[in-house]
Coordinates of N, CA and C in Angstrom, one line a residue:
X1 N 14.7 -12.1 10.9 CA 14.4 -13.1 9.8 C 14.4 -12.3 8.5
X2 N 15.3 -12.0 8.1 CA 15.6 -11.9 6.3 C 15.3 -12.8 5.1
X3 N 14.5 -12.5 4.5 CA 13.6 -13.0 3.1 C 14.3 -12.5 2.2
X4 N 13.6 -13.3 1.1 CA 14.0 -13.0 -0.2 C 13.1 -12.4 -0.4
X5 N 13.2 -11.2 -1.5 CA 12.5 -10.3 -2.2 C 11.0 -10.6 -2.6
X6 N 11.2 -12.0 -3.3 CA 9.7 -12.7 -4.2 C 9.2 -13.3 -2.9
X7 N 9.7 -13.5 -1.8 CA 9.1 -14.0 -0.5 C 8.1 -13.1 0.4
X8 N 9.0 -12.4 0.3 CA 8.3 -11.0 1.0 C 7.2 -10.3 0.1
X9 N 7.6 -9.7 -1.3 CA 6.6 -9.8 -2.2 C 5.0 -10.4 -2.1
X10 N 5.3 -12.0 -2.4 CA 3.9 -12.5 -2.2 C 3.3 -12.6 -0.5
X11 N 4.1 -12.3 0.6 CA 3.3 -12.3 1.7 C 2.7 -10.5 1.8
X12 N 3.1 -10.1 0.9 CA 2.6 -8.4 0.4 C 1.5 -8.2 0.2
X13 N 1.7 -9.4 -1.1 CA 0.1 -9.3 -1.6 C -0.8 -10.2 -1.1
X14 N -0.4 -11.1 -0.5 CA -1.3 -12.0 0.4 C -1.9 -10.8 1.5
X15 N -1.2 -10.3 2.5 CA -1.9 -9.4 3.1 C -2.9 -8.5 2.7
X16 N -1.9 -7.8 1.9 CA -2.4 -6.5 1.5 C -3.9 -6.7 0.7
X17 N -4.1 -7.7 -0.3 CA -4.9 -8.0 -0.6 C -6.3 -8.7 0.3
X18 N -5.9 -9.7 0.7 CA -6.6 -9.9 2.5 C -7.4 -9.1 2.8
X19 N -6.4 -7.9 3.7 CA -7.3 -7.0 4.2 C -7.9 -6.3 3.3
X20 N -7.8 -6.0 2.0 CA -8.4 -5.1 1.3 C -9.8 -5.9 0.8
X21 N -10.1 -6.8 0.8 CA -11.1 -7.7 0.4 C -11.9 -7.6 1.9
X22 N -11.4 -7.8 3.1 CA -12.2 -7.6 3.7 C -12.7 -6.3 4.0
X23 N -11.9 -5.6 3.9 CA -12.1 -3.6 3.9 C -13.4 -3.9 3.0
X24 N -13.6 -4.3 1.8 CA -14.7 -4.0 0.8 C -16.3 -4.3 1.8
X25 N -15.7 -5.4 1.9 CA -16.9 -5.7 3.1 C -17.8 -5.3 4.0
X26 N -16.0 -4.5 5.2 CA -16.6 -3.6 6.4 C -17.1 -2.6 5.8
X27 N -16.5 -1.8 4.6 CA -17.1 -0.2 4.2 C -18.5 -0.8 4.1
X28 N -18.6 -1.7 3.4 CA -20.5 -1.9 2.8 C -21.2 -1.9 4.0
X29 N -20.4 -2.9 4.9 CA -21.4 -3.3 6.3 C -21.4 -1.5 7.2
X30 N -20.5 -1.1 7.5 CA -20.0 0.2 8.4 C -21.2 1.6 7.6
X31 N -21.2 1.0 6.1 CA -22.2 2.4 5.7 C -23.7 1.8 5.4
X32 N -23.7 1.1 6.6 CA -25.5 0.7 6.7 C -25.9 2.0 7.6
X33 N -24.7 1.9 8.8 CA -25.4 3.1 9.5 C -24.9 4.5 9.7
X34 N -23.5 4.4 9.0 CA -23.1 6.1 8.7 C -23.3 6.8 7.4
X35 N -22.9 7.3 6.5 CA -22.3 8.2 5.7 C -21.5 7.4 5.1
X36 N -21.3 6.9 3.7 CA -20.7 6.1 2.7 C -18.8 7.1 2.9
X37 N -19.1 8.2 2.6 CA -17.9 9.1 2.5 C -16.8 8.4 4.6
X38 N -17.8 8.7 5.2 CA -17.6 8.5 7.0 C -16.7 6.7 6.7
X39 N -17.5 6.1 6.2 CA -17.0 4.2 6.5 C -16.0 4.4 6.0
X40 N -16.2 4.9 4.5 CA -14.9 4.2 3.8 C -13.5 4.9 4.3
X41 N -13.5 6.3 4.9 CA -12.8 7.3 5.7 C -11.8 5.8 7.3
X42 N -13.1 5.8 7.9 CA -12.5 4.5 9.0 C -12.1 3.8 8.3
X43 N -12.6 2.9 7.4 CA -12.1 1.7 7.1 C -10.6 1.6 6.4
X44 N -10.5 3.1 5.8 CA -9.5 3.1 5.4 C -8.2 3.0 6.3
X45 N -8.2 3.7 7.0 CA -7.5 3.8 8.0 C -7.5 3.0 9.3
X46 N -8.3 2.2 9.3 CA -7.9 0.9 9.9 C -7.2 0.0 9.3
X47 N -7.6 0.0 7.8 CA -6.8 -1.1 7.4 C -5.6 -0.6 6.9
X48 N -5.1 0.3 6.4 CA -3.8 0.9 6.6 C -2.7 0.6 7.9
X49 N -3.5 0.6 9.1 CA -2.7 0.8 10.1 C -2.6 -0.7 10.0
X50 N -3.6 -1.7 10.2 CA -3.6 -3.5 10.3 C -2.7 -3.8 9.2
X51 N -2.0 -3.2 8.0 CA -1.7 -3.7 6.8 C 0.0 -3.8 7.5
X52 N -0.2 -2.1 7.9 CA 1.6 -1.5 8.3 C 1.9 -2.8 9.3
X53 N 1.1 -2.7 10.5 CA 1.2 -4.0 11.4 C 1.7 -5.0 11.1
X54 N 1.2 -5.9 9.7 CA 1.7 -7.3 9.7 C 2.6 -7.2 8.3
X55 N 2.8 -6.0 7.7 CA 4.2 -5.9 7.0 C 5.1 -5.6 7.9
X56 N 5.1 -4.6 8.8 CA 6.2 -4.9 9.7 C 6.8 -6.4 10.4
X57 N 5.8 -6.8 11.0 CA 6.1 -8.2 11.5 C 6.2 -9.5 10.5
X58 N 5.4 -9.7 9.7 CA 5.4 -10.5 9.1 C 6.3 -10.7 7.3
X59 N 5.1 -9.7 6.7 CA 5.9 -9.2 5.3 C 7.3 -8.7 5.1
X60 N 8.3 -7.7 6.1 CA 9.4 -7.8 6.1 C 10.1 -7.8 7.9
X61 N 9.3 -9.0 8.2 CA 10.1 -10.1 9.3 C 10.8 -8.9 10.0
X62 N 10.2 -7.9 10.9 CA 10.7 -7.3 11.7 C 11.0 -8.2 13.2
X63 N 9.9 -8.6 13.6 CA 9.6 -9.5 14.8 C 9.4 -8.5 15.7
X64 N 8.5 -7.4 15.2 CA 8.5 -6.3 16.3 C 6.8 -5.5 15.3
X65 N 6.0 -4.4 16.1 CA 5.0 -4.0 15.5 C 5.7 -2.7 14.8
X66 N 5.0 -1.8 13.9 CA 5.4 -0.7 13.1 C 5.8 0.0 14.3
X67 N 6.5 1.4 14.1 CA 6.4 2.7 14.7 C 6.1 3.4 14.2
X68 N 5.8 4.9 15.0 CA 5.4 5.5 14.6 C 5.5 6.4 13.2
X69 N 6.7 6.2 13.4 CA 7.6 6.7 11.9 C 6.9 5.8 10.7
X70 N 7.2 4.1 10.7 CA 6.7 3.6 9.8 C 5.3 4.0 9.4
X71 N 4.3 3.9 10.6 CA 3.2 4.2 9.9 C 2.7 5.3 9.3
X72 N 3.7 6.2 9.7 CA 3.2 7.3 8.8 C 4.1 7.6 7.5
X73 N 4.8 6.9 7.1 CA 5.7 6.7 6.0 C 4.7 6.0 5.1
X74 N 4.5 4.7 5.9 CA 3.5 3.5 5.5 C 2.2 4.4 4.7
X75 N 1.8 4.9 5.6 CA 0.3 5.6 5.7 C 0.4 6.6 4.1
X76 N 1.9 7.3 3.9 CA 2.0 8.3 3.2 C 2.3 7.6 1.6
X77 N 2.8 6.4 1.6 CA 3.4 5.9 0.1 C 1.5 5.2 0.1
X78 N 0.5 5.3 0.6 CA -0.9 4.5 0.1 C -1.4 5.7 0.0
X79 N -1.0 6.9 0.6 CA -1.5 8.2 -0.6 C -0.8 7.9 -1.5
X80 N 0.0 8.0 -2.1 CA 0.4 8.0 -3.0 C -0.1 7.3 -4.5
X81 N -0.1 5.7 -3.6 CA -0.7 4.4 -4.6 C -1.9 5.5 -5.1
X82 N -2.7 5.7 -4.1 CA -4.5 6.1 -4.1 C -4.3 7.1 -5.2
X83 N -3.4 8.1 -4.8 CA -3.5 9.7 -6.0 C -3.0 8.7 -7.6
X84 N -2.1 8.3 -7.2 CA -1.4 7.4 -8.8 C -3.2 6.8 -9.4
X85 N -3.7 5.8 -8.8 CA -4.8 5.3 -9.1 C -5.8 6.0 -9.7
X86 N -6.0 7.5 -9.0 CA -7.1 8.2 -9.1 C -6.7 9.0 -10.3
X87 N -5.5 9.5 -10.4 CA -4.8 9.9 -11.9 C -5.1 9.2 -13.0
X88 N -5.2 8.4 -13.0 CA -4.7 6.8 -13.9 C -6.6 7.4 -14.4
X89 N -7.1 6.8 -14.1 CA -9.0 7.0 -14.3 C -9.2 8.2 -14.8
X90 N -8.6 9.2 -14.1 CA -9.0 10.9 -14.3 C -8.4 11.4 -15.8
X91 N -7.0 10.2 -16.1 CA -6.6 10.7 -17.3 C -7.0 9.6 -18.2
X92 N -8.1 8.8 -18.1 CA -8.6 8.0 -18.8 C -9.6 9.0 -19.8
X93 N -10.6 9.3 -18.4 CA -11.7 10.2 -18.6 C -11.2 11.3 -19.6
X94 N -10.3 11.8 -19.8 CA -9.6 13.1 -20.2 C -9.8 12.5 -22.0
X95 N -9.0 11.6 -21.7 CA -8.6 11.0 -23.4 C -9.8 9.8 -23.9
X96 N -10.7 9.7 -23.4 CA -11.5 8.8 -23.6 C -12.9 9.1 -22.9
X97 N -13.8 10.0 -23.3 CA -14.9 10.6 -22.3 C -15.8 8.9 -22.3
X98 N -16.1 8.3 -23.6 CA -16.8 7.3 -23.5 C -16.3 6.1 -23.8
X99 N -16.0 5.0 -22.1 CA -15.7 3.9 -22.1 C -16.2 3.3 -21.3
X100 N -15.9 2.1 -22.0 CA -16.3 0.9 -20.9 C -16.2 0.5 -19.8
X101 N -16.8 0.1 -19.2 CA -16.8 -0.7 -17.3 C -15.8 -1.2 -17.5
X102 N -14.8 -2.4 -18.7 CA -13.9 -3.0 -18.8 C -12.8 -2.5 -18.9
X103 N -12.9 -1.5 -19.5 CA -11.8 -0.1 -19.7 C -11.2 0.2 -18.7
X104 N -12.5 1.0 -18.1 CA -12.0 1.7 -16.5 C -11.4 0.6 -15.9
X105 N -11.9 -0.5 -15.7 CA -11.3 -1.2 -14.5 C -10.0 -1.6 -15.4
X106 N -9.5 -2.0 -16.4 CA -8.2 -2.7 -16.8 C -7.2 -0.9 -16.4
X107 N -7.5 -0.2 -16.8 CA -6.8 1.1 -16.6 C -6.7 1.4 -14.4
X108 N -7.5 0.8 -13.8 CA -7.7 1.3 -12.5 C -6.7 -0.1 -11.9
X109 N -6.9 -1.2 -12.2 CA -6.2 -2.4 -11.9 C -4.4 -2.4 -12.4
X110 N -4.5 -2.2 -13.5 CA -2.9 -2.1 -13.9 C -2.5 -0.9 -13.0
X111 N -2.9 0.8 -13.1 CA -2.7 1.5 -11.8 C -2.4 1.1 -11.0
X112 N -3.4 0.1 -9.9 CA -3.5 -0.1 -8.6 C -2.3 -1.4 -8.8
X113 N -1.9 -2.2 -9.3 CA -0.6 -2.9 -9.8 C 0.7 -2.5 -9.8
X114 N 0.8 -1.6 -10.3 CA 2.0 -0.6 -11.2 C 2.4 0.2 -9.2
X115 N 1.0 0.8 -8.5 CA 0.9 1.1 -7.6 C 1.7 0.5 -6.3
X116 N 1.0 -1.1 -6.1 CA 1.2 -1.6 -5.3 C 2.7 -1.9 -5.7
X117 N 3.4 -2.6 -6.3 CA 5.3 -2.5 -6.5 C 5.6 -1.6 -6.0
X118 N 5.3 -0.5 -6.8 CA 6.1 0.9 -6.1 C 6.3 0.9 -4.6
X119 N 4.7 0.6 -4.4 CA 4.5 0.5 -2.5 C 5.3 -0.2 -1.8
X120 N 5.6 -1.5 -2.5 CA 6.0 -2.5 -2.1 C 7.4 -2.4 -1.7
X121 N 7.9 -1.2 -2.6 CA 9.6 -1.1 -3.2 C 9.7 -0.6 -1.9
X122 N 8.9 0.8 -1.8 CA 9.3 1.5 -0.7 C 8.9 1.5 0.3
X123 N 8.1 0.7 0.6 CA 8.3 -0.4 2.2 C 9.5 -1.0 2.0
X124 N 9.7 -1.7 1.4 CA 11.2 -2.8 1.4 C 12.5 -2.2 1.7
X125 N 12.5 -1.3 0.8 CA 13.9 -0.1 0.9 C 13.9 0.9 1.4
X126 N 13.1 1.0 2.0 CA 13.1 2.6 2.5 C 12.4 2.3 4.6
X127 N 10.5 2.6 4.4 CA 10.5 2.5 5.5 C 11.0 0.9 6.3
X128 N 10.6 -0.3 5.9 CA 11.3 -1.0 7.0 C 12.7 -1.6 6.7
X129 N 13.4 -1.1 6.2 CA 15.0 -1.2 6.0 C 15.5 -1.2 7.1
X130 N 16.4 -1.9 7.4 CA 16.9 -1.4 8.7 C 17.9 -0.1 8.8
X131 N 18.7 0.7 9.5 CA 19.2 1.7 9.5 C 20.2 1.6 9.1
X132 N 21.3 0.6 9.2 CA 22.5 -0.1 8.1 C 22.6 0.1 7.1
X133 N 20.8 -0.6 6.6 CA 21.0 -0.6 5.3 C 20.3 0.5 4.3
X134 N 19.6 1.5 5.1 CA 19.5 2.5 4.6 C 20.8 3.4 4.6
X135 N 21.5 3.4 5.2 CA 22.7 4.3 5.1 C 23.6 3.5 3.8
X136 N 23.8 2.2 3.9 CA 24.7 1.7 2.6 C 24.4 1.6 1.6
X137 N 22.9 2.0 1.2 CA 22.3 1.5 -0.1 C 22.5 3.7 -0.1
X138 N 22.0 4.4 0.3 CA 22.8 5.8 0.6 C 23.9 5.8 0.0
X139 N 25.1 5.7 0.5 CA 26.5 5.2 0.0 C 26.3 4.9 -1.3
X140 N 25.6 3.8 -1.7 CA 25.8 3.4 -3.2 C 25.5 4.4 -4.2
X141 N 23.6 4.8 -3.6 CA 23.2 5.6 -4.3 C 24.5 6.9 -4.5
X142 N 24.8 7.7 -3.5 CA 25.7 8.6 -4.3 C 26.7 8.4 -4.2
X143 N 27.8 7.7 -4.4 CA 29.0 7.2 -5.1 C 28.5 7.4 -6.8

């Protein structure tokens, strides 16, 4: 099942968003009885793996669960969002020692925005592409 771009897109952020709302949750509830650094460690990585899960199946309509490959592709472009994110704030702090709560977060949100596309792109075109079309969009690129 082949979607359109803005289709796939908002079942992106439907998920991705989803579980990340609930992730805020489990870390709070999960570090009642461990280590704040420990919860949000699992939680992360639970919800990474449940995220790759239903973009594989659902968000770009594989009809099948991730592999191995995807999730660690998957796993490796949400480092990426995360470092972009954490840059974004760290080079706030740099150029701006004293700001607002409204600051940080419009600088941490457009990041985590700016972020999630990127993410989005390279789930779409890259890890769950199928192998066709990573080889012809290949082709294009170097032609």
């Amino acid at each position: 099942m082949k979607s359109s771009a803005v289709a796939s897109f908002i079942r992106f952020v439907v998920f991705g968003g989803g579980v990340g709302v609930l992730s805020s949750f489990a870390v709070v509830e999960l570090a009642m009885g461990v280590p704040w650094g420990v919860s949000n460690a699992v939680v992360t990585v639970a919800s990474t793996v449940l995220c790759t899960e239903l973009h594989a199946r659902y968000t770009f309509g594989k009809k099948r669960g991730a592999e191995w490959r995807e999730h660690w592709q998957s796993a490796g472009s949400a480092g990426v969002a995360y470092l972009a994110t954490s840059l974004a704030v760290f080079v706030l702090e740099l150029v701006q020692r004293e700001h607002s709560l409204v600051t940080e977060q419009v600088v941490y949100l457009g990041a985590s925005g700016l972020a999630g596309v990127g993410r989005f792109l390279v789930l779409r075109l890259f890890v769950f592409a199928g192998e066709r079309e990573r080889s012809a969009r290949g082709w294009r690129l170097a032609a």
